[in-house]
mmCIF file of C-alpha atoms in Angstrom:
data_model
loop_
_atom_site.group_PDB
_atom_site.id
_atom_site.type_symbol
_atom_site.label_atom_id
_atom_site.label_comp_id
_atom_site.label_asym_id
_atom_site.label_seq_id
_atom_site.Cartn_x
_atom_site.Cartn_y
_atom_site.Cartn_z
ATOM 1 C CA MET R 1 36.781 -2.807 0.484
ATOM 2 C CA THR R 2 34.862 -5.782 0.451
ATOM 3 C CA LEU R 3 32.481 -7.453 3.136
ATOM 4 C CA GLN R 4 34.687 -10.389 3.232
ATOM 5 C CA GLN R 5 37.732 -8.290 4.135
ATOM 6 C CA LEU R 6 35.869 -6.585 6.999
ATOM 7 C CA GLN R 7 34.808 -10.456 8.202
ATOM 8 C CA TYR R 8 38.443 -11.667 8.173
ATOM 9 C CA VAL R 9 39.768 -8.598 10.209
ATOM 10 C CA ILE R 10 36.734 -9.405 12.820
ATOM 11 C CA ALA R 11 37.810 -13.215 12.699
ATOM 12 C CA ILE R 12 41.598 -12.377 13.141
ATOM 13 C CA VAL R 13 41.094 -10.195 16.276
ATOM 14 C CA GLU R 14 38.415 -13.057 17.608
ATOM 15 C CA HIS R 15 41.439 -15.838 17.115
ATOM 16 C CA GLY R 16 44.228 -13.776 18.114
ATOM 17 C CA SER R 17 46.443 -14.569 15.259
ATOM 18 C CA ILE R 18 46.266 -14.979 11.419
ATOM 19 C CA SER R 19 47.663 -18.683 11.665
ATOM 20 C CA GLU R 20 44.801 -19.532 13.738
ATOM 21 C CA THR R 21 42.222 -17.623 11.631
ATOM 22 C CA ALA R 22 43.606 -19.240 8.558
ATOM 23 C CA LYS R 23 42.967 -22.826 10.212
ATOM 24 C CA GLN R 24 39.623 -21.802 11.360
ATOM 25 C CA LEU R 25 38.448 -20.409 8.119
ATOM 26 C CA TYR R 26 40.227 -22.858 6.068
ATOM 27 C CA VAL R 27 41.816 -19.853 4.179
ATOM 28 C CA ALA R 28 45.415 -19.810 3.151
ATOM 29 C CA GLN R 29 47.517 -17.133 5.654
ATOM 30 C CA PRO R 30 48.629 -15.034 2.582
ATOM 31 C CA THR R 31 45.093 -14.497 1.535
ATOM 32 C CA LEU R 32 44.281 -13.095 4.840
ATOM 33 C CA SER R 33 47.545 -10.909 5.238
ATOM 34 C CA SER R 34 46.915 -9.607 1.514
ATOM 35 C CA ALA R 35 43.218 -8.591 2.614
ATOM 36 C CA VAL R 36 44.536 -6.838 5.735
ATOM 37 C CA ARG R 37 47.239 -5.111 3.506
ATOM 38 C CA SER R 38 44.729 -3.977 0.988
ATOM 39 C CA LEU R 39 42.582 -2.439 3.680
ATOM 40 C CA GLU R 40 45.371 -0.711 5.327
ATOM 41 C CA GLU R 41 46.435 0.614 1.990
ATOM 42 C CA GLU R 42 43.038 1.898 0.876
ATOM 43 C CA PHE R 43 42.275 3.794 4.195
ATOM 44 C CA GLY R 44 46.026 4.852 4.894
ATOM 45 C CA ILE R 45 46.093 3.430 8.383
ATOM 46 C CA SER R 46 47.642 0.433 10.079
ATOM 47 C CA ILE R 47 45.021 -1.922 11.542
ATOM 48 C CA PHE R 48 47.572 -4.306 13.436
ATOM 49 C CA HIS R 49 51.004 -4.363 15.266
ATOM 50 C CA ARG R 50 53.227 -6.968 13.917
ATOM 51 C CA SER R 51 55.863 -8.181 16.114
ATOM 52 C CA ALA R 52 57.345 -11.577 16.899
ATOM 53 C CA ARG R 53 55.037 -12.005 19.567
ATOM 54 C CA GLY R 54 52.062 -11.848 17.067
ATOM 55 C CA ILE R 55 49.717 -9.099 16.365
ATOM 56 C CA ALA R 56 47.740 -6.534 18.228
ATOM 57 C CA LEU R 57 45.223 -3.862 17.325
ATOM 58 C CA THR R 58 46.388 0.062 16.580
ATOM 59 C CA GLU R 59 44.600 2.844 18.198
ATOM 60 C CA ASP R 60 43.180 3.226 14.267
ATOM 61 C CA GLY R 61 42.577 -0.388 14.242
ATOM 62 C CA ARG R 62 40.435 -0.588 17.342
ATOM 63 C CA GLU R 63 38.316 2.395 15.640
ATOM 64 C CA PHE R 64 38.172 0.300 12.323
ATOM 65 C CA LEU R 65 37.078 -2.630 14.146
ATOM 66 C CA SER R 66 33.874 -0.967 15.593
ATOM 67 C CA TYR R 67 33.029 0.382 11.970
ATOM 68 C CA ALA R 68 33.614 -2.911 10.552
ATOM 69 C CA ARG R 69 31.392 -4.545 13.141
ATOM 70 C CA GLN R 70 28.479 -2.331 12.305
ATOM 71 C CA VAL R 71 28.784 -3.000 8.445
ATOM 72 C CA VAL R 72 28.844 -6.911 8.966
ATOM 73 C CA GLU R 73 26.047 -6.732 11.784
ATOM 74 C CA GLN R 74 24.081 -4.779 8.996
ATOM 75 C CA ALA R 75 24.667 -7.164 6.142
ATOM 76 C CA ASP R 76 23.770 -10.075 8.655
ATOM 77 C CA LEU R 77 20.370 -8.342 9.152
ATOM 78 C CA LEU R 78 19.798 -7.974 5.441
ATOM 79 C CA HIS R 79 20.352 -11.799 4.852
ATOM 80 C CA GLN R 80 18.066 -12.492 7.751
ATOM 81 C CA HIS R 81 15.632 -10.437 6.353
ATOM 82 C CA TYR R 82 15.995 -11.339 2.718
ATOM 83 C CA GLY R 83 17.836 -14.715 2.708
ATOM 84 C CA SER R 84 16.512 -17.856 1.341
ATOM 85 C CA ALA R 85 14.023 -18.572 4.109
ATOM 86 C CA LYS R 86 12.280 -15.129 3.375
ATOM 87 C CA ARG R 87 12.112 -15.467 -0.260
ATOM 88 C CA SER R 88 8.666 -17.105 -0.248
ATOM 89 C CA ARG R 89 7.267 -13.960 1.609
ATOM 90 C CA GLN R 90 4.236 -12.660 -0.658
ATOM 91 C CA HIS R 91 3.659 -9.021 -1.172
ATOM 92 C CA CYS R 92 0.646 -7.135 -2.211
ATOM 93 C CA SER R 93 -0.390 -3.555 -2.072
ATOM 94 C CA ILE R 94 -3.988 -2.438 -3.056
ATOM 95 C CA SER R 95 -4.948 1.518 -3.090
ATOM 96 C CA THR R 96 -8.772 2.173 -3.231
ATOM 97 C CA GLN R 97 -11.655 4.620 -2.879
ATOM 98 C CA HIS R 98 -13.434 3.949 0.203
ATOM 99 C CA TYR R 99 -15.525 0.879 -0.695
ATOM 100 C CA ALA R 100 -16.595 -1.884 1.786
ATOM 101 C CA PHE R 101 -16.547 -4.525 -1.008
ATOM 102 C CA ALA R 102 -12.826 -3.715 -1.358
ATOM 103 C CA VAL R 103 -12.255 -4.746 2.371
ATOM 104 C CA ASP R 104 -14.502 -7.603 2.082
ATOM 105 C CA ALA R 105 -12.454 -9.021 -0.987
ATOM 106 C CA PHE R 106 -9.105 -8.188 1.031
ATOM 107 C CA VAL R 107 -10.447 -10.512 3.942
ATOM 108 C CA ASN R 108 -11.287 -13.235 1.634
ATOM 109 C CA LEU R 109 -7.966 -12.920 0.137
ATOM 110 C CA ILE R 110 -6.141 -13.252 3.563
ATOM 111 C CA GLN R 111 -8.581 -16.171 4.622
ATOM 112 C CA LYS R 112 -8.067 -18.055 1.454
ATOM 113 C CA TYR R 113 -4.908 -17.429 0.344
ATOM 114 C CA ALA R 114 -2.976 -17.178 3.716
ATOM 115 C CA PRO R 115 0.500 -18.036 2.750
ATOM 116 C CA GLU R 116 2.949 -18.950 5.445
ATOM 117 C CA SER R 117 4.556 -15.549 4.967
ATOM 118 C CA TYR R 118 3.146 -12.131 3.617
ATOM 119 C CA SER R 119 3.227 -8.489 3.861
ATOM 120 C CA PHE R 120 0.012 -7.062 2.370
ATOM 121 C CA THR R 121 -1.408 -3.373 2.115
ATOM 122 C CA LEU R 122 -4.631 -2.043 1.824
ATOM 123 C CA ARG R 123 -4.848 2.035 1.441
ATOM 124 C CA GLU R 124 -8.170 3.452 1.608
ATOM 125 C CA THR R 125 -7.076 7.024 0.035
ATOM 126 C CA ARG R 126 -7.818 9.860 -2.205
ATOM 127 C CA THR R 127 -8.521 9.631 -5.876
ATOM 128 C CA HIS R 128 -5.514 11.478 -7.083
ATOM 129 C CA GLU R 129 -3.179 9.339 -4.668
ATOM 130 C CA ILE R 130 -4.619 6.221 -5.969
ATOM 131 C CA MET R 131 -3.360 6.882 -9.570
ATOM 132 C CA GLU R 132 0.073 8.051 -8.060
ATOM 133 C CA ASP R 133 0.455 4.956 -5.981
ATOM 134 C CA VAL R 134 -0.184 2.553 -9.183
ATOM 135 C CA ARG R 135 1.865 5.131 -11.280
ATOM 136 C CA ASN R 136 4.805 4.781 -8.923
ATOM 137 C CA LEU R 137 4.457 0.913 -8.458
ATOM 138 C CA ASP R 138 3.615 1.402 -4.685
ATOM 139 C CA SER R 139 0.536 -0.398 -5.447
ATOM 140 C CA GLU R 140 -0.249 -3.054 -7.958
ATOM 141 C CA ILE R 141 -4.008 -2.292 -7.999
ATOM 142 C CA GLY R 142 -6.067 0.856 -7.791
ATOM 143 C CA LEU R 143 -9.760 0.830 -7.406
ATOM 144 C CA LEU R 144 -11.932 3.745 -8.546
ATOM 145 C CA TYR R 145 -14.660 4.809 -10.518
ATOM 146 C CA LEU R 146 -15.669 6.577 -13.575
ATOM 147 C CA SER R 147 -18.997 8.541 -14.642
ATOM 148 C CA SER R 148 -19.939 10.677 -17.518
ATOM 149 C CA PHE R 149 -18.741 13.575 -15.438
ATOM 150 C CA ASN R 150 -15.451 12.672 -14.205
ATOM 151 C CA GLU R 151 -14.533 10.221 -17.090
ATOM 152 C CA ARG R 152 -13.015 12.714 -19.667
ATOM 153 C CA VAL R 153 -10.611 14.024 -16.814
ATOM 154 C CA ILE R 154 -9.748 10.594 -15.232
ATOM 155 C CA ARG R 155 -8.995 8.958 -18.423
ATOM 156 C CA ALA R 156 -6.645 11.828 -19.554
ATOM 157 C CA MET R 157 -4.755 11.328 -16.280
ATOM 158 C CA LEU R 158 -4.329 7.628 -16.513
ATOM 159 C CA GLU R 159 -3.241 8.069 -20.060
ATOM 160 C CA GLU R 160 -0.596 10.584 -19.008
ATOM 161 C CA TYR R 161 0.752 8.286 -16.394
ATOM 162 C CA GLY R 162 0.692 5.397 -18.772
ATOM 163 C CA LEU R 163 -1.933 3.586 -16.445
ATOM 164 C CA GLU R 164 -4.679 1.055 -17.618
ATOM 165 C CA PHE R 165 -8.572 0.865 -16.794
ATOM 166 C CA HIS R 166 -10.137 -2.292 -16.618
ATOM 167 C CA THR R 167 -13.989 -2.291 -15.832
ATOM 168 C CA LEU R 168 -15.377 -4.693 -13.068
ATOM 169 C CA ILE R 169 -18.992 -3.478 -12.727
ATOM 170 C CA CYS R 170 -21.387 -0.628 -13.628
ATOM 171 C CA ALA R 171 -23.454 0.352 -10.632
ATOM 172 C CA SER R 172 -26.422 2.439 -10.106
ATOM 173 C CA PRO R 173 -26.155 5.337 -7.738
ATOM 174 C CA HIS R 174 -27.623 4.629 -4.172
ATOM 175 C CA VAL R 175 -27.782 7.034 -1.227
ATOM 176 C CA PHE R 176 -26.598 5.669 2.238
ATOM 177 C CA LEU R 177 -28.501 6.602 4.968
ATOM 178 C CA ARG R 178 -28.773 5.337 8.742
ATOM 179 C CA ALA R 179 -31.948 2.880 9.067
ATOM 180 C CA ALA R 180 -33.668 5.416 11.130
ATOM 181 C CA HIS R 181 -33.263 8.583 8.733
ATOM 182 C CA PRO R 182 -36.898 9.732 7.374
ATOM 183 C CA LEU R 183 -35.711 9.026 3.816
ATOM 184 C CA ALA R 184 -34.845 5.319 4.825
ATOM 185 C CA GLN R 185 -38.342 3.895 3.830
ATOM 186 C CA LYS R 186 -38.378 5.463 0.421
ATOM 187 C CA GLU R 187 -38.305 3.093 -2.613
ATOM 188 C CA MET R 188 -36.304 5.930 -4.261
ATOM 189 C CA VAL R 189 -34.916 9.468 -3.269
ATOM 190 C CA THR R 190 -34.375 12.522 -5.336
ATOM 191 C CA THR R 191 -32.011 15.408 -5.100
ATOM 192 C CA GLU R 192 -34.765 17.543 -3.997
ATOM 193 C CA ASP R 193 -35.584 14.985 -1.064
ATOM 194 C CA LEU R 194 -31.862 15.330 0.184
ATOM 195 C CA GLU R 195 -31.720 19.125 0.194
ATOM 196 C CA PRO R 196 -32.532 19.576 4.029
ATOM 197 C CA TYR R 197 -29.758 16.959 5.081
ATOM 198 C CA PRO R 198 -26.299 17.084 5.595
ATOM 199 C CA PHE R 199 -23.914 15.789 2.790
ATOM 200 C CA LEU R 200 -21.009 13.618 3.945
ATOM 201 C CA CYS R 201 -18.116 13.272 1.523
ATOM 202 C CA PHE R 202 -14.598 12.096 1.355
ATOM 203 C CA GLU R 203 -11.896 15.249 1.463
ATOM 204 C CA GLN R 204 -9.396 15.136 -1.552
ATOM 205 C CA GLY R 205 -6.786 17.207 -0.104
ATOM 206 C CA VAL R 206 -4.774 19.668 -2.244
ATOM 207 C CA TYR R 207 -6.528 17.905 -5.470
ATOM 208 C CA ASN R 208 -9.882 18.716 -4.084
ATOM 209 C CA SER R 209 -11.149 19.102 -7.732
ATOM 210 C CA PHE R 210 -15.162 18.042 -8.538
ATOM 211 C CA TYR R 211 -13.500 15.591 -10.837
ATOM 212 C CA PHE R 212 -11.689 13.670 -8.110
ATOM 213 C CA SER R 213 -14.678 13.591 -5.958
ATOM 214 C CA GLU R 214 -15.852 10.027 -4.506
ATOM 215 C CA GLU R 215 -19.391 11.289 -4.740
ATOM 216 C CA LEU R 216 -21.642 11.632 -7.746
ATOM 217 C CA LEU R 217 -23.260 14.867 -8.229
ATOM 218 C CA SER R 218 -20.405 16.596 -6.748
ATOM 219 C CA THR R 219 -21.218 19.905 -8.290
ATOM 220 C CA MET R 220 -24.675 20.132 -6.825
ATOM 221 C CA PRO R 221 -24.934 23.132 -4.471
ATOM 222 C CA ARG R 222 -25.555 22.061 -0.900
ATOM 223 C CA GLU R 223 -26.306 24.102 2.174
ATOM 224 C CA LYS R 224 -24.833 21.615 4.542
ATOM 225 C CA CYS R 225 -21.658 19.641 4.035
ATOM 226 C CA ILE R 226 -19.224 17.509 6.077
ATOM 227 C CA ARG R 227 -16.061 16.294 4.622
ATOM 228 C CA VAL R 228 -14.092 13.450 6.333
ATOM 229 C CA SER R 229 -11.031 11.348 5.527
ATOM 230 C CA ASP R 230 -11.921 7.701 6.143
ATOM 231 C CA ARG R 231 -14.758 5.477 5.931
ATOM 232 C CA ALA R 232 -15.122 4.673 9.474
ATOM 233 C CA THR R 233 -15.867 8.441 10.489
ATOM 234 C CA LEU R 234 -18.313 8.960 7.878
ATOM 235 C CA PHE R 235 -20.454 5.804 8.713
ATOM 236 C CA ASN R 236 -20.081 6.771 12.410
ATOM 237 C CA LEU R 237 -21.751 10.257 11.334
ATOM 238 C CA LEU R 238 -24.303 8.607 9.464
ATOM 239 C CA ARG R 239 -25.437 6.632 12.470
ATOM 240 C CA GLY R 240 -25.348 10.017 14.400
ATOM 241 C CA VAL R 241 -26.910 12.610 12.243
ATOM 242 C CA ASN R 242 -29.492 12.528 9.527
ATOM 243 C CA GLY R 243 -27.040 12.909 6.862
ATOM 244 C CA TYR R 244 -26.265 11.073 3.718
ATOM 245 C CA THR R 245 -23.834 10.230 1.163
ATOM 246 C CA ILE R 246 -23.906 9.088 -2.187
ATOM 247 C CA SER R 247 -22.054 5.730 -3.360
ATOM 248 C CA SER R 248 -22.626 2.630 -5.219
ATOM 249 C CA GLY R 249 -25.186 1.239 -3.026
ATOM 250 C CA MET R 250 -22.889 -1.955 -2.073
ATOM 251 C CA VAL R 251 -22.884 -1.675 1.589
ATOM 252 C CA SER R 252 -21.626 -4.422 3.799
ATOM 253 C CA ALA R 253 -23.927 -5.273 6.683
ATOM 254 C CA ASP R 254 -21.089 -7.559 8.493
ATOM 255 C CA LEU R 255 -18.510 -4.373 8.380
ATOM 256 C CA ASN R 256 -21.061 -1.918 8.889
ATOM 257 C CA GLY R 257 -23.403 -3.381 11.666
ATOM 258 C CA GLY R 258 -26.717 -3.532 9.504
ATOM 259 C CA ASP R 259 -27.797 -0.100 10.781
ATOM 260 C CA ILE R 260 -26.685 1.828 7.303
ATOM 261 C CA ILE R 261 -28.843 1.094 4.366
ATOM 262 C CA SER R 262 -28.801 2.351 0.721
ATOM 263 C CA VAL R 263 -31.663 3.626 -1.345
ATOM 264 C CA PRO R 264 -31.703 4.343 -5.178
ATOM 265 C CA LEU R 265 -31.190 7.783 -6.255
ATOM 266 C CA CYS R 266 -33.199 9.048 -9.085
ATOM 267 C CA THR R 267 -30.569 10.124 -11.704
ATOM 268 C CA LYS R 268 -29.180 9.216 -15.018
ATOM 269 C CA GLU R 269 -25.677 9.044 -13.837
ATOM 270 C CA HIS R 270 -23.913 5.688 -13.421
ATOM 271 C CA MET R 271 -20.812 4.451 -11.908
ATOM 272 C CA GLU R 272 -18.325 2.432 -13.699
ATOM 273 C CA ILE R 273 -16.088 0.841 -11.136
ATOM 274 C CA GLY R 274 -12.792 -0.414 -12.256
ATOM 275 C CA TRP R 275 -9.189 -1.060 -11.228
ATOM 276 C CA ILE R 276 -6.269 0.477 -12.918
ATOM 277 C CA SER R 277 -2.649 -1.117 -13.408
ATOM 278 C CA ASN R 278 0.557 -0.057 -14.384
ATOM 279 C CA PRO R 279 1.848 -2.386 -17.631
ATOM 280 C CA LYS R 280 5.308 -1.823 -16.756
ATOM 281 C CA SER R 281 4.621 -4.374 -13.854
ATOM 282 C CA ASN R 282 3.169 -7.959 -13.761
ATOM 283 C CA LEU R 283 0.151 -8.545 -11.065
ATOM 284 C CA SER R 284 1.717 -10.787 -8.329
ATOM 285 C CA PRO R 285 -0.134 -14.100 -7.785
ATOM 286 C CA ALA R 286 -1.836 -12.296 -4.563
ATOM 287 C CA ALA R 287 -2.946 -9.388 -6.677
ATOM 288 C CA GLN R 288 -4.394 -11.725 -9.036
ATOM 289 C CA LEU R 289 -6.239 -13.686 -6.421
ATOM 290 C CA TYR R 290 -7.362 -10.328 -5.121
ATOM 291 C CA LEU R 291 -8.952 -9.605 -8.092
ATOM 292 C CA GLN R 292 -10.840 -12.820 -8.317
ATOM 293 C CA GLU R 293 -12.529 -12.297 -4.815
ATOM 294 C CA LEU R 294 -13.153 -8.862 -5.721
ATOM 295 C CA GLN R 295 -15.308 -10.041 -8.751
ATOM 296 C CA GLN R 296 -16.869 -12.779 -6.388
ATOM 297 C CA VAL R 297 -17.739 -10.184 -3.813
ATOM 298 C CA LEU R 298 -19.165 -7.727 -6.332
ATOM 299 C CA ARG R 299 -21.197 -10.597 -7.652
ATOM 300 C CA SER R 300 -22.709 -11.755 -4.555
ATOM 301 C CA TYR R 301 -23.415 -7.700 -3.710
ATOM 302 C CA GLN R 302 -25.455 -7.562 -7.016
ATOM 303 C CA GLU R 303 -27.524 -10.874 -6.330
ATOM 304 C CA GLN R 304 -28.355 -9.059 -2.704
#
């Protein structure tokens, strides 16, 4: 069975005869007759009654016609979606830990690139899922960080998945606090300073390993801990309680309203923030432009 054979049957029904259909489609009558006969033999049914007065659908033919129309309609939808008019549609998918600078760069990509037709995805998700997304080619780029604590485990998993890590920036750890926090005026805070306050962090699901934590010093004992699944919830909690979280220190006033600040943390740790890729796939033009915008955003954060 071919799509063209189904189209022939539908056309014959619409035009009322094989001869008229042949004229309208500029197809030889034997070609149409052969197409119908082939379908009848394949499915073991008679689609048309043939008589001196012309042709008419059989009971099997009426049922066959309803299925044929569904198949042809679905094929038309595919052509409409993926036809030549849609081939310029740009696709780009990014998976990232919960970084404001990743969103800033994504906004810049859309504002500056903005092709006529595009389908972009930005997923703020868990560390393990970022690697899975890039491994399975669901995302072209994944953003995460390495530290002296997690580097051995993360690099081992990247090697197992056949992924590559590319360094973007090395950042000094900072603590995010609300502007009215008792520690907000300090030039630098210590882990001892933070002990009385709730620690806010991103939960990692079934892969809730210390090595997958988005926050440094994940093994440090804490009396108060609040786990959340998205950045908006975490920042809303920071605004409402005297809590804290540990990150790169790069916080966007435009995205967070200016009431969340970052204070340097006294530690020898570091954050090597980078992007991961799958060498099995080349980066799309949109993904390449995203990386350029990301580097520009990170440079502007450093200058600030």
